Tab-separated table of C-alpha atoms and ligand atoms in Angstrom:
chain	number	residue	atom	x	y	z
W	27	UNK	CA	-6.219	12.923	-6.997
W	28	UNK	CA	-8.653	15.876	-7.141
W	29	UNK	CA	-11.506	15.154	-9.573
W	30	UNK	CA	-13.643	18.036	-10.662
W	31	UNK	CA	-15.363	16.801	-13.935
W	32	UNK	CA	-17.779	13.777	-13.774
W	33	UNK	CA	-20.238	11.841	-15.973
W	34	UNK	CA	-23.767	12.921	-16.865
W	35	UNK	CA	-26.385	10.729	-15.096
W	36	UNK	CA	-27.443	9.446	-18.483
W	37	UNK	CA	-24.004	7.951	-18.990
W	38	UNK	CA	-23.977	6.362	-15.497
W	39	UNK	CA	-27.424	4.893	-16.150
W	40	UNK	CA	-26.319	3.470	-19.425
W	41	UNK	CA	-23.273	2.056	-17.781
W	42	UNK	CA	-25.127	0.535	-14.820
W	43	UNK	CA	-27.556	-1.087	-17.293
W	44	UNK	CA	-24.802	-2.578	-19.474
W	45	UNK	CA	-25.824	-0.825	-22.620
W	46	UNK	CA	-22.579	1.134	-23.393
W	47	UNK	CA	-20.241	-0.120	-26.153
W	48	UNK	CA	-17.183	-1.901	-24.680
W	49	UNK	CA	-14.802	1.055	-25.005
W	50	UNK	CA	-17.139	3.411	-23.200
W	51	UNK	CA	-17.794	0.868	-20.451
W	52	UNK	CA	-14.052	0.490	-19.915
W	53	UNK	CA	-13.636	4.324	-19.717
W	54	UNK	CA	-16.551	4.709	-17.257
W	55	UNK	CA	-15.201	1.751	-15.144
W	56	UNK	CA	-11.804	3.401	-15.123
W	57	UNK	CA	-13.074	6.700	-13.884
W	58	UNK	CA	-15.134	4.874	-11.193
W	59	UNK	CA	-11.951	3.144	-10.116
W	60	UNK	CA	-10.704	6.671	-9.028
W	61	UNK	CA	-14.004	8.475	-8.245
W	62	UNK	CA	-16.010	7.589	-5.191
W	63	UNK	CA	-18.688	10.145	-6.003
W	64	UNK	CA	-19.421	8.486	-9.337
W	65	UNK	CA	-19.235	4.985	-7.828
W	66	UNK	CA	-21.999	6.069	-5.419
W	67	UNK	CA	-24.132	7.530	-8.266
W	68	UNK	CA	-23.630	4.415	-10.401
W	69	UNK	CA	-24.841	2.231	-7.625
W	70	UNK	CA	-27.983	4.321	-7.398
W	71	UNK	CA	-28.359	4.245	-11.142
W	72	UNK	CA	-27.961	0.436	-11.046
W	73	UNK	CA	-30.724	0.209	-8.514
W	74	UNK	CA	-33.273	2.450	-10.422
W	75	UNK	CA	-31.974	2.335	-14.011
W	76	UNK	CA	-32.814	-1.292	-15.118
W	77	UNK	CA	-36.591	-1.131	-14.825
W	78	UNK	CA	-36.879	2.407	-16.086
W	79	UNK	CA	-34.385	2.436	-18.896
W	80	UNK	CA	-36.739	0.636	-21.330
W	81	UNK	CA	-39.323	3.265	-20.922
W	82	UNK	CA	-37.042	6.214	-21.375
W	83	UNK	CA	-35.514	7.481	-24.649
W	84	UNK	CA	-31.850	8.081	-23.743
W	85	UNK	CA	-31.263	10.929	-26.223
W	86	UNK	CA	-34.050	12.891	-24.475
W	87	UNK	CA	-32.676	12.579	-20.984
W	88	UNK	CA	-31.491	15.758	-19.202
W	89	UNK	CA	-28.278	15.917	-17.358
W	90	UNK	CA	-30.072	15.559	-14.025
W	91	UNK	CA	-32.222	12.657	-15.071
W	92	UNK	CA	-31.008	10.403	-12.363
W	93	UNK	CA	-31.673	12.991	-9.628
W	94	UNK	CA	-35.072	13.397	-10.995
W	95	UNK	CA	-35.685	9.650	-10.945
W	96	UNK	CA	-34.405	9.280	-7.494
W	97	UNK	CA	-36.717	11.988	-6.363
W	98	UNK	CA	-39.640	9.960	-7.609
W	99	UNK	CA	-38.531	6.762	-5.885
W	100	UNK	CA	-37.897	5.963	-2.221
W	101	UNK	CA	-35.754	2.923	-2.445
W	102	UNK	CA	-34.836	0.988	0.585
W	103	UNK	CA	-31.006	0.862	1.122
W	104	UNK	CA	-30.943	-2.913	0.570
W	105	UNK	CA	-32.040	-2.412	-3.133
W	106	UNK	CA	-29.032	-0.334	-3.892
W	107	UNK	CA	-26.681	-2.917	-5.329
W	108	UNK	CA	-22.930	-2.582	-4.569
W	109	UNK	CA	-21.895	-3.573	-8.086
W	110	UNK	CA	-19.202	-1.061	-8.841
W	111	UNK	CA	-16.485	-1.249	-6.216
W	112	UNK	CA	-13.025	-0.480	-7.555
W	113	UNK	CA	-10.875	-3.531	-8.238
W	114	UNK	CA	-8.281	-2.332	-5.763
W	115	UNK	CA	-6.504	-5.707	-5.648
W	116	UNK	CA	-6.014	-5.780	-9.461
W	117	UNK	CA	-2.392	-6.843	-10.074
W	118	UNK	CA	-2.246	-5.022	-13.370
W	119	UNK	CA	-3.502	-1.830	-11.876
W	120	UNK	CA	-0.713	-1.891	-9.258
W	121	UNK	CA	1.843	-2.743	-11.883
W	122	UNK	CA	0.792	-0.055	-14.369
W	123	UNK	CA	-0.506	2.694	-12.153
W	124	UNK	CA	-3.651	2.718	-14.274
W	125	UNK	CA	-7.304	2.095	-13.200
W	126	UNK	CA	-8.092	-1.633	-13.252
W	127	UNK	CA	-10.377	-1.963	-16.250
W	128	UNK	CA	-7.870	-0.163	-18.527
W	129	UNK	CA	-4.870	-1.901	-16.915
W	130	UNK	CA	-6.435	-5.323	-17.604
W	131	UNK	CA	-7.018	-4.458	-21.243
W	132	UNK	CA	-3.475	-2.892	-21.935
W	133	UNK	CA	-1.582	-5.249	-19.777
W	134	UNK	CA	1.389	-2.829	-19.558
W	135	UNK	CA	2.187	0.704	-18.522
W	136	UNK	CA	1.471	3.654	-20.913
W	137	UNK	CA	5.222	4.210	-21.589
W	138	UNK	CA	5.525	0.665	-22.983
W	139	UNK	CA	2.708	0.784	-25.605
W	140	UNK	CA	3.500	0.798	-29.301
W	141	UNK	CA	2.438	4.412	-29.896
W	142	UNK	CA	1.827	5.514	-33.546
W	143	UNK	CA	2.650	9.053	-34.597
W	144	UNK	CA	-0.381	10.606	-36.342
W	145	UNK	CA	0.628	14.236	-36.602
W	146	UNK	CA	2.640	16.951	-35.181
W	147	UNK	CA	2.984	16.351	-31.475
W	148	UNK	CA	0.300	13.693	-31.447
W	149	UNK	CA	0.584	9.935	-30.866
W	150	UNK	CA	-2.194	7.365	-30.811
W	151	UNK	CA	-2.700	3.862	-29.541
W	152	UNK	CA	-5.850	2.189	-30.784
W	153	UNK	CA	-7.309	-0.365	-28.374
W	154	UNK	CA	-8.801	-2.196	-31.303
W	155	UNK	CA	-12.133	-2.946	-29.557
W	156	UNK	CA	-15.328	-3.889	-31.254
W	157	UNK	CA	-17.427	-0.976	-32.380
W	158	UNK	CA	-19.646	0.948	-32.596
W	159	UNK	CA	-17.326	3.961	-32.344
W	160	UNK	CA	-13.602	3.841	-31.606
W	161	UNK	CA	-11.495	3.574	-28.345
W	162	UNK	CA	-8.049	5.007	-28.416
W	163	UNK	CA	-5.366	6.578	-26.369
W	164	UNK	CA	-3.992	9.965	-27.411
W	165	UNK	CA	-0.652	11.264	-26.210
W	166	UNK	CA	-0.394	14.997	-26.975
W	167	UNK	CA	2.714	17.203	-26.608
W	168	UNK	CA	2.629	20.437	-24.573
W	169	UNK	CA	1.099	23.365	-26.430
W	170	UNK	CA	-0.447	21.088	-29.140
W	171	UNK	CA	-4.171	21.321	-29.761
W	172	UNK	CA	-6.531	18.798	-31.354
W	173	UNK	CA	-8.311	20.292	-34.397
W	174	UNK	CA	-11.620	21.908	-33.672
W	175	UNK	CA	-14.405	19.355	-33.933
W	176	UNK	CA	-17.955	18.573	-33.036
W	177	UNK	CA	-19.541	15.176	-32.599
W	178	UNK	CA	-22.089	12.943	-34.460
W	179	UNK	CA	-22.487	10.842	-31.346
W	180	UNK	CA	-21.178	10.872	-27.790
W	181	UNK	CA	-17.530	11.221	-26.768
W	182	UNK	CA	-16.170	10.258	-23.447
W	183	UNK	CA	-12.596	11.421	-22.392
W	184	UNK	CA	-10.777	10.250	-19.348
W	185	UNK	CA	-7.547	12.160	-18.543
W	186	UNK	CA	-4.831	9.693	-17.441
W	187	UNK	CA	-1.813	12.089	-17.192
W	188	UNK	CA	-1.267	15.877	-17.687
W	189	UNK	CA	-4.075	18.289	-18.399
W	190	UNK	CA	-5.777	20.214	-21.210
W	191	UNK	CA	-8.162	23.193	-21.471
W	192	UNK	CA	-10.935	23.764	-23.868
W	193	UNK	CA	-14.258	25.673	-24.179
W	194	UNK	CA	-15.695	23.493	-21.406
W	195	UNK	CA	-12.905	24.152	-18.757
W	196	UNK	CA	-9.691	22.648	-17.480
W	197	UNK	CA	-9.351	18.848	-17.271
W	198	UNK	CA	-6.640	17.109	-15.235
W	199	UNK	CA	-5.806	13.500	-14.349
W	200	UNK	CA	-8.971	11.702	-13.236
W	201	UNK	CA	-11.375	14.146	-14.847
W	202	UNK	CA	-13.800	13.039	-17.573
W	203	UNK	CA	-15.278	15.048	-20.351
W	204	UNK	CA	-18.762	13.778	-21.346
W	205	UNK	CA	-19.871	15.594	-24.465
W	206	UNK	CA	-22.519	14.901	-27.021
W	207	UNK	CA	-23.600	16.311	-30.419
W	208	UNK	CA	-24.279	19.788	-28.996
W	209	UNK	CA	-20.610	20.539	-28.165
W	210	UNK	CA	-17.920	21.715	-30.544
W	211	UNK	CA	-14.482	22.015	-28.852
W	212	UNK	CA	-10.701	22.337	-29.365
W	213	UNK	CA	-8.660	20.983	-26.517
W	214	UNK	CA	-5.080	22.287	-25.965
W	215	UNK	CA	-2.549	20.774	-23.692
W	216	UNK	CA	-1.912	23.671	-21.187
W	217	UNK	CA	1.165	22.687	-19.196
W	218	UNK	CA	4.774	21.643	-19.837
W	219	UNK	CA	3.845	18.034	-19.433
W	220	UNK	CA	2.321	15.922	-22.204
W	221	UNK	CA	-1.302	14.869	-21.870
W	222	UNK	CA	-2.413	11.261	-22.244
W	223	UNK	CA	-6.133	10.558	-22.390
W	224	UNK	CA	-8.456	7.661	-23.179
W	225	UNK	CA	-11.228	8.636	-25.613
W	226	UNK	CA	-14.224	6.487	-26.515
W	227	UNK	CA	-16.821	7.494	-29.063
W	228	UNK	CA	-19.952	5.805	-30.367
W	229	UNK	CA	-19.810	7.545	-33.745
W	230	UNK	CA	-17.053	9.340	-35.777
W	231	UNK	CA	-16.055	12.920	-34.938
W	232	UNK	CA	-16.954	15.800	-37.326
W	233	UNK	CA	-14.032	18.255	-37.921
W	234	UNK	CA	-15.039	21.804	-38.668
W	235	UNK	CA	-11.970	23.601	-39.945
W	236	UNK	CA	-10.079	23.001	-43.144
W	237	UNK	CA	-7.091	21.597	-41.275
W	238	UNK	CA	-9.345	19.277	-39.287
W	239	UNK	CA	-11.018	17.988	-42.480
W	240	UNK	CA	-7.668	17.359	-44.140
W	241	UNK	CA	-6.353	15.659	-40.926
W	242	UNK	CA	-9.376	13.511	-40.395
W	243	UNK	CA	-8.585	10.553	-42.879
W	244	UNK	CA	-5.145	10.327	-41.307
W	245	UNK	CA	-6.059	10.585	-37.740
W	246	UNK	CA	-9.148	8.395	-38.190
W	247	UNK	CA	-10.915	9.990	-35.224
U	17	ZN	ZN1	-16.679	11.144	-10.915
């Protein structure tokens, strides 16, 4: 698996400190299952994040906040806690082919879920987790696009199968999109294979086009 899109430092610091909503934590843990680079960064965030987080306003952090913090600290190796190793022996992960945190929640492969059709070429499976925000799987047919939308909060996406492209680039299995209120985008599935992704938000999305606004009550994104 070749992964080219990763989390912001701010997201990994929030994950390491245990302050993400459940759905986002499952999504981050799932990417970490596949991505050694982010596991290493999360370990560093775990070591430095806890004591500093309370003094830092998360919304004001820049994307390279962790790197800046690490530059300021000279931690001995022993303080870098190994807290985020992948659960490679997870039985459910082996049975489903999914990363362990998601596999444990779903308990079955993607093809055996009760998908609900929510529009042309789009199916959804709501994980039904406690808020704030929502955590769902979207299964999108080839050539279909999600209505153009921006965000009131943060939105994390982990691609599980297939790929899509949007204003930010091309995202394939294993990649994550880590977007906040500044970003408006319109993902479109860009191969002949359907795209399945896990999406976790901490606030509702805001659709910009007329079709998006019409679709919002039905999609419930
Ligand atoms: Zn990564």
